[in-house]
Amino acid sequence: MLLIQTLQDELKVFTETAKKQMKELQTLKVKLKLKEEERVLFGEQQTLRKDQASDFTIVLKEMEQLLEMYYEASGQTDGFFLG
């Protein structure tokens, strides 16, 4: 009889431990999913920033070309706008 009681007690402890571990596992799964979503969002933001930087570079190059055309048309050779 004592053996049965001991086994039942051990089974109860095992079951409680398993329930706690399942809850912890579920919590970790939720945290992992959130981190994955953050990682995806970060990647999307990085791509957007790269695209913006590329757009700015293109605009700056176009502005540089326009300034060069202006300086050439106005006869200035030093590259500074003098008014």
Short mmCIF file of C-alpha atoms in Angstrom, two decimals:
data_model
loop_
_atom_site.label_atom_id
_atom_site.label_comp_id
_atom_site.label_asym_id
_atom_site.label_seq_id
_atom_site.Cartn_x
_atom_site.Cartn_y
_atom_site.Cartn_z
CA MET A 1 0.00 0.00 0.00
CA LEU A 2 2.85 2.34 0.82
CA LEU A 3 4.36 1.68 -2.59
CA ILE A 4 1.12 2.65 -4.33
CA GLN A 5 0.88 5.86 -2.31
CA THR A 6 4.51 6.73 -3.11
CA LEU A 7 3.92 6.10 -6.81
CA GLN A 8 0.77 8.22 -6.75
CA ASP A 9 2.64 11.06 -5.02
CA GLU A 10 5.46 10.85 -7.54
CA LEU A 11 2.97 10.81 -10.40
CA LYS A 12 1.25 13.89 -8.95
CA VAL A 13 4.58 15.75 -8.69
CA PHE A 14 5.49 14.67 -12.21
CA THR A 15 2.13 15.86 -13.55
CA GLU A 16 2.43 19.25 -11.82
CA THR A 17 5.98 19.66 -13.10
CA ALA A 18 4.89 18.75 -16.63
CA LYS A 19 2.04 21.30 -16.48
CA LYS A 20 4.45 24.03 -15.34
CA GLN A 21 6.89 23.14 -18.08
CA MET A 22 4.12 23.19 -20.69
CA LYS A 23 3.10 26.68 -19.54
CA GLU A 24 6.72 27.80 -19.72
CA LEU A 25 7.03 26.28 -23.18
CA GLN A 26 3.91 28.11 -24.37
CA THR A 27 5.25 31.39 -22.95
CA LEU A 28 8.57 30.85 -24.72
CA LYS A 29 6.78 30.07 -27.98
CA VAL A 30 4.86 33.35 -27.73
CA LYS A 31 8.06 35.26 -26.97
CA LEU A 32 9.81 33.56 -29.88
CA LYS A 33 6.99 34.48 -32.24
CA LEU A 34 7.13 38.11 -31.09
CA LYS A 35 10.90 38.21 -31.59
CA GLU A 36 10.51 36.73 -35.06
CA GLU A 37 7.94 39.39 -35.92
CA GLU A 38 10.31 42.07 -34.60
CA ARG A 39 13.13 40.61 -36.72
CA VAL A 40 10.97 40.66 -39.85
CA LEU A 41 9.88 44.25 -39.15
CA PHE A 42 13.50 45.27 -38.57
CA GLY A 43 14.49 43.70 -41.89
CA GLU A 44 11.69 45.55 -43.66
CA GLN A 45 12.78 48.82 -42.04
CA GLN A 46 16.39 48.20 -43.06
CA THR A 47 15.31 47.61 -46.65
CA LEU A 48 13.25 50.80 -46.60
CA ARG A 49 16.19 52.79 -45.22
CA LYS A 50 18.51 51.37 -47.88
CA ASP A 51 16.01 52.35 -50.56
CA GLN A 52 15.71 55.85 -49.09
CA ALA A 53 19.49 56.22 -48.93
CA SER A 54 19.71 55.13 -52.55
CA ASP A 55 17.03 57.64 -53.52
CA PHE A 56 18.87 60.41 -51.67
CA THR A 57 22.12 59.48 -53.40
CA ILE A 58 20.41 59.69 -56.79
CA VAL A 59 18.91 63.09 -55.93
CA LEU A 60 22.27 64.39 -54.70
CA LYS A 61 23.98 63.25 -57.89
CA GLU A 62 21.30 64.93 -59.97
CA MET A 63 21.69 68.14 -57.95
CA GLU A 64 25.44 67.97 -58.44
CA GLN A 65 24.98 67.61 -62.19
CA LEU A 66 22.56 70.56 -62.25
CA LEU A 67 25.01 72.70 -60.29
CA GLU A 68 27.82 71.75 -62.65
CA MET A 69 25.62 72.70 -65.60
CA TYR A 70 24.80 76.01 -63.91
CA TYR A 71 28.45 76.78 -63.20
CA GLU A 72 29.44 75.90 -66.73
CA ALA A 73 26.65 78.07 -68.17
CA SER A 74 27.52 81.00 -65.91
CA GLY A 75 31.22 80.77 -66.64
CA GLN A 76 32.21 79.90 -63.09
CA THR A 77 34.87 77.27 -62.76
CA ASP A 78 35.51 77.13 -59.02
CA GLY A 79 32.22 75.37 -58.25
CA PHE A 80 31.00 77.90 -55.72
CA PHE A 81 27.83 79.84 -56.09
CA LEU A 82 28.72 83.52 -55.88
CA GLY A 83 25.32 85.03 -56.23
#
